[in-house]
């Protein structure tokens, strides 16, 4: 299972005349495997969690030229789907 935690923080900038508020969103990605939560910050970390299919998952991501920084949710959902479909039982 793949989960995303989205958190928005208010950032305040104060000038001589006024205070300006803006929001910044932070996303944290997790894979739950065997009841354990693993925080994921890169494709390599995700593949390491699913090490039983390491070579196949690396090749899958490489063929598509995906970068975690640009498409984290696409990558995590795709490799999780591949991993779950190929597990025995």
CSV table of N, CA and C in Angstrom, one decimal:
chain,number,residue,atom,x,y,z
A,1,UNK,N,0.8,-1.2,0.0
A,1,UNK,CA,0.0,0.0,0.0
A,1,UNK,C,0.9,1.2,0.0
A,2,UNK,N,0.4,2.2,-0.7
A,2,UNK,CA,1.1,3.5,-0.8
A,2,UNK,C,0.2,4.6,-0.2
A,3,UNK,N,0.8,5.4,0.6
A,3,UNK,CA,0.1,6.5,1.2
A,3,UNK,C,0.8,7.8,1.1
A,4,UNK,N,0.1,8.9,1.0
A,4,UNK,CA,0.7,10.2,0.9
A,4,UNK,C,0.1,11.1,2.0
A,5,UNK,N,1.0,11.7,2.7
A,5,UNK,CA,0.6,12.6,3.8
A,5,UNK,C,0.8,14.1,3.2
A,6,UNK,N,-0.2,14.8,3.1
A,6,UNK,CA,-0.1,16.2,2.6
A,6,UNK,C,-0.3,17.2,3.8
A,7,UNK,N,0.7,18.1,3.9
A,7,UNK,CA,0.6,19.0,5.0
A,7,UNK,C,0.9,20.4,4.4
A,8,UNK,N,0.0,21.4,4.8
A,8,UNK,CA,0.2,22.7,4.3
A,8,UNK,C,0.6,23.6,5.5
A,9,UNK,N,1.6,24.4,5.3
A,9,UNK,CA,2.1,25.3,6.3
A,9,UNK,C,1.9,26.8,5.8
A,10,UNK,N,1.6,27.6,6.8
A,10,UNK,CA,1.4,29.0,6.5
A,10,UNK,C,2.8,29.7,6.7
A,11,UNK,N,3.2,30.4,5.7
A,11,UNK,CA,4.5,31.2,5.7
A,11,UNK,C,4.1,32.7,5.7
A,12,UNK,N,4.6,33.4,6.7
A,12,UNK,CA,4.4,34.8,6.8
A,12,UNK,C,5.6,35.6,6.5
A,13,UNK,N,5.4,36.6,5.6
A,13,UNK,CA,6.5,37.6,5.3
A,13,UNK,C,6.0,38.9,5.8
A,14,UNK,N,6.8,39.6,6.5
A,14,UNK,CA,6.4,40.9,7.0
A,14,UNK,C,7.2,42.0,6.4
A,15,UNK,N,6.6,43.0,5.9
A,15,UNK,CA,7.3,44.2,5.4
A,15,UNK,C,6.9,45.3,6.3
A,16,UNK,N,7.4,46.5,6.0
A,16,UNK,CA,7.1,47.7,6.8
A,16,UNK,C,5.7,48.0,6.8
A,17,UNK,N,5.0,47.7,5.7
A,17,UNK,CA,3.6,48.1,5.6
A,17,UNK,C,2.6,47.0,5.9
A,18,UNK,N,2.9,45.7,5.7
A,18,UNK,CA,1.9,44.7,5.9
A,18,UNK,C,2.6,43.3,6.0
A,19,UNK,N,1.8,42.4,6.4
A,19,UNK,CA,2.2,41.0,6.5
A,19,UNK,C,1.5,40.2,5.4
A,20,UNK,N,2.3,39.4,4.7
A,20,UNK,CA,1.8,38.6,3.6
A,20,UNK,C,1.9,37.1,4.0
A,21,UNK,N,0.7,36.5,3.9
A,21,UNK,CA,0.7,35.0,4.2
A,21,UNK,C,0.6,34.2,2.9
A,22,UNK,N,1.4,33.2,2.9
A,22,UNK,CA,1.3,32.2,1.7
A,22,UNK,C,1.4,30.8,2.3
A,23,UNK,N,1.0,29.9,1.4
A,23,UNK,CA,1.0,28.5,1.9
A,23,UNK,C,2.0,27.7,1.1
A,24,UNK,N,2.6,26.7,1.8
A,24,UNK,CA,3.5,25.8,1.1
A,24,UNK,C,3.1,24.4,1.5
A,25,UNK,N,3.0,23.5,0.4
A,25,UNK,CA,2.5,22.2,0.7
A,25,UNK,C,3.7,21.2,0.7
A,26,UNK,N,3.7,20.4,1.7
A,26,UNK,CA,4.7,19.4,1.9
A,26,UNK,C,4.1,18.0,1.8
A,27,UNK,N,4.7,17.1,1.0
A,27,UNK,CA,4.1,15.8,0.8
A,27,UNK,C,5.1,14.7,1.4
A,28,UNK,N,4.6,13.8,2.1
A,28,UNK,CA,5.4,12.7,2.6
A,28,UNK,C,4.8,11.4,2.1
A,29,UNK,N,5.7,10.5,1.6
A,29,UNK,CA,5.2,9.3,0.9
A,29,UNK,C,5.6,8.1,1.8
A,30,UNK,N,4.7,7.1,1.9
A,30,UNK,CA,4.9,6.0,2.7
A,30,UNK,C,4.5,4.7,1.9
A,31,UNK,N,5.2,3.6,2.2
A,31,UNK,CA,4.8,2.3,1.7
A,31,UNK,C,4.6,1.5,3.0
A,32,UNK,N,3.4,0.8,3.0
A,32,UNK,CA,3.2,-0.1,4.1
A,32,UNK,C,3.4,-1.5,3.6
A,33,UNK,N,4.4,-2.2,4.2
A,33,UNK,CA,4.7,-3.6,3.9
A,33,UNK,C,4.8,-4.4,5.1
A,34,UNK,N,4.0,-5.5,5.2
A,34,UNK,CA,4.0,-6.4,6.3
A,34,UNK,C,3.7,-5.6,7.6
A,35,UNK,N,2.8,-4.7,7.6
A,35,UNK,CA,2.4,-3.9,8.7
A,35,UNK,C,3.4,-2.8,9.2
A,36,UNK,N,4.5,-2.7,8.5
A,36,UNK,CA,5.5,-1.7,8.8
A,36,UNK,C,5.4,-0.5,7.8
A,37,UNK,N,5.5,0.7,8.4
A,37,UNK,CA,5.5,1.9,7.5
A,37,UNK,C,6.9,2.3,7.2
A,38,UNK,N,7.1,2.5,5.9
A,38,UNK,CA,8.5,3.0,5.4
A,38,UNK,C,8.3,4.3,4.7
A,39,UNK,N,9.0,5.3,5.2
A,39,UNK,CA,8.9,6.6,4.5
A,39,UNK,C,9.8,6.6,3.3
A,40,UNK,N,9.3,7.1,2.2
A,40,UNK,CA,10.0,7.0,0.9
A,40,UNK,C,10.4,8.4,0.5
A,41,UNK,N,11.7,8.6,0.2
A,41,UNK,CA,12.1,9.9,-0.4
A,41,UNK,C,12.7,9.8,-1.7
A,42,UNK,N,12.9,8.5,-2.2
A,42,UNK,CA,13.5,8.4,-3.6
A,42,UNK,C,13.0,7.0,-4.2
A,43,UNK,N,13.2,6.9,-5.4
A,43,UNK,CA,12.8,5.6,-6.1
A,43,UNK,C,13.7,4.5,-5.5
A,44,UNK,N,14.9,4.7,-5.3
A,44,UNK,CA,15.8,3.7,-4.7
A,44,UNK,C,15.3,3.2,-3.4
A,45,UNK,N,14.8,4.1,-2.5
A,45,UNK,CA,14.3,3.7,-1.2
A,45,UNK,C,13.0,2.8,-1.4
A,46,UNK,N,12.2,3.1,-2.4
A,46,UNK,CA,11.0,2.3,-2.6
A,46,UNK,C,11.3,0.9,-3.1
A,47,UNK,N,12.3,0.9,-4.0
A,47,UNK,CA,12.7,-0.4,-4.6
A,47,UNK,C,13.4,-1.2,-3.5
A,48,UNK,N,14.1,-0.6,-2.6
A,48,UNK,CA,14.8,-1.3,-1.5
A,48,UNK,C,13.8,-1.9,-0.5
A,49,UNK,N,12.7,-1.3,-0.3
A,49,UNK,CA,11.6,-1.8,0.5
A,49,UNK,C,11.0,-3.1,-0.1
A,50,UNK,N,10.9,-3.0,-1.5
A,50,UNK,CA,10.4,-4.1,-2.2
A,50,UNK,C,11.5,-5.0,-2.9
A,51,UNK,N,12.5,-5.3,-2.1
A,51,UNK,CA,13.7,-5.8,-2.6
A,51,UNK,C,13.6,-7.2,-3.3
A,52,UNK,N,12.4,-7.9,-3.0
A,52,UNK,CA,12.2,-9.2,-3.6
A,52,UNK,C,12.2,-9.1,-5.2
A,53,UNK,N,11.7,-8.0,-5.7
A,53,UNK,CA,11.6,-7.7,-7.1
A,53,UNK,C,12.5,-6.6,-7.6
A,54,UNK,N,13.6,-6.4,-6.9
A,54,UNK,CA,14.5,-5.2,-7.1
A,54,UNK,C,14.9,-5.0,-8.5
A,55,UNK,N,15.4,-6.0,-9.2
A,55,UNK,CA,15.9,-5.9,-10.6
A,55,UNK,C,14.8,-5.5,-11.5
A,56,UNK,N,13.7,-6.2,-11.4
A,56,UNK,CA,12.5,-6.0,-12.3
A,56,UNK,C,12.0,-4.5,-12.1
A,57,UNK,N,11.9,-4.1,-10.9
A,57,UNK,CA,11.4,-2.7,-10.6
A,57,UNK,C,12.3,-1.7,-11.1
A,58,UNK,N,13.6,-1.9,-10.9
A,58,UNK,CA,14.6,-0.9,-11.4
A,58,UNK,C,14.5,-0.8,-12.9
A,59,UNK,N,14.4,-1.9,-13.6
A,59,UNK,CA,14.3,-1.9,-15.0
A,59,UNK,C,13.1,-1.2,-15.5
A,60,UNK,N,12.0,-1.4,-14.8
A,60,UNK,CA,10.7,-0.8,-15.1
A,60,UNK,C,10.8,0.7,-15.1
A,61,UNK,N,11.4,1.2,-14.0
A,61,UNK,CA,11.5,2.7,-13.8
A,61,UNK,C,12.5,3.3,-14.9
A,62,UNK,N,13.6,2.5,-15.1
A,62,UNK,CA,14.6,3.0,-16.0
A,62,UNK,C,14.0,3.1,-17.5
A,63,UNK,N,13.2,2.1,-17.9
A,63,UNK,CA,12.7,2.1,-19.2
A,63,UNK,C,11.8,3.3,-19.5
A,64,UNK,N,11.1,3.8,-18.4
A,64,UNK,CA,10.2,4.9,-18.6
A,64,UNK,C,10.9,6.2,-18.3
A,65,UNK,N,12.1,6.2,-17.9
A,65,UNK,CA,12.9,7.4,-17.6
A,65,UNK,C,12.2,8.3,-16.6
A,66,UNK,N,11.6,7.7,-15.5
A,66,UNK,CA,10.9,8.5,-14.5
A,66,UNK,C,11.8,9.0,-13.5
A,67,UNK,N,11.5,10.2,-13.0
A,67,UNK,CA,12.3,10.8,-11.9
A,67,UNK,C,11.4,11.0,-10.7
A,68,UNK,N,11.8,10.6,-9.5
A,68,UNK,CA,11.0,10.7,-8.3
A,68,UNK,C,10.6,12.1,-8.0
A,69,UNK,N,11.5,13.0,-8.2
A,69,UNK,CA,11.3,14.4,-7.9
A,69,UNK,C,10.2,15.0,-8.8
A,70,UNK,N,9.9,14.5,-10.0
A,70,UNK,CA,8.9,15.0,-10.9
A,70,UNK,C,7.6,14.2,-10.8
A,71,UNK,N,7.6,12.9,-10.5
A,71,UNK,CA,6.4,12.1,-10.6
A,71,UNK,C,6.4,11.1,-9.4
A,72,UNK,N,6.5,11.5,-8.2
A,72,UNK,CA,6.6,10.5,-7.1
A,72,UNK,C,5.3,9.6,-7.0
A,73,UNK,N,4.2,10.1,-7.1
A,73,UNK,CA,3.0,9.3,-7.0
A,73,UNK,C,2.8,8.3,-8.1
A,74,UNK,N,3.1,8.7,-9.3
A,74,UNK,CA,3.0,7.8,-10.5
A,74,UNK,C,4.0,6.6,-10.3
A,75,UNK,N,5.2,6.9,-9.9
A,75,UNK,CA,6.2,5.9,-9.7
A,75,UNK,C,5.8,5.0,-8.6
A,76,UNK,N,5.5,5.5,-7.4
A,76,UNK,CA,5.1,4.6,-6.3
A,76,UNK,C,3.9,3.8,-6.6
A,77,UNK,N,2.9,4.3,-7.2
A,77,UNK,CA,1.7,3.5,-7.4
A,77,UNK,C,2.0,2.4,-8.4
A,78,UNK,N,2.8,2.7,-9.5
A,78,UNK,CA,3.1,1.7,-10.5
A,78,UNK,C,4.0,0.6,-10.0
A,79,UNK,N,5.0,0.9,-9.2
A,79,UNK,CA,5.9,-0.2,-8.7
A,79,UNK,C,5.2,-1.0,-7.6
A,80,UNK,N,4.3,-0.3,-6.8
A,80,UNK,CA,3.5,-1.1,-5.8
A,80,UNK,C,2.6,-2.0,-6.5
A,81,UNK,N,1.9,-1.6,-7.6
A,81,UNK,CA,1.0,-2.4,-8.3
A,81,UNK,C,1.8,-3.7,-8.9
A,82,UNK,N,2.9,-3.4,-9.5
A,82,UNK,CA,3.7,-4.5,-10.0
A,82,UNK,C,4.1,-5.5,-8.9
A,83,UNK,N,4.6,-4.9,-7.8
A,83,UNK,CA,5.0,-5.8,-6.7
A,83,UNK,C,3.9,-6.6,-6.2
A,84,UNK,N,2.7,-6.1,-6.0
A,84,UNK,CA,1.6,-6.8,-5.4
A,84,UNK,C,1.1,-7.8,-6.4
A,85,UNK,N,1.1,-7.6,-7.7
A,85,UNK,CA,0.6,-8.5,-8.6
A,85,UNK,C,1.4,-9.7,-8.8
A,86,UNK,N,2.7,-9.6,-8.4
A,86,UNK,CA,3.6,-10.8,-8.6
A,86,UNK,C,4.0,-11.5,-7.3
A,87,UNK,N,3.3,-11.1,-6.2
A,87,UNK,CA,3.6,-11.9,-5.0
A,87,UNK,C,2.7,-13.1,-5.0
A,88,UNK,N,3.3,-14.2,-4.5
A,88,UNK,CA,2.6,-15.5,-4.4
A,88,UNK,C,1.4,-15.3,-3.5
A,89,UNK,N,0.3,-16.0,-3.8
A,89,UNK,CA,-0.9,-16.0,-2.9
A,89,UNK,C,-1.8,-15.0,-3.3
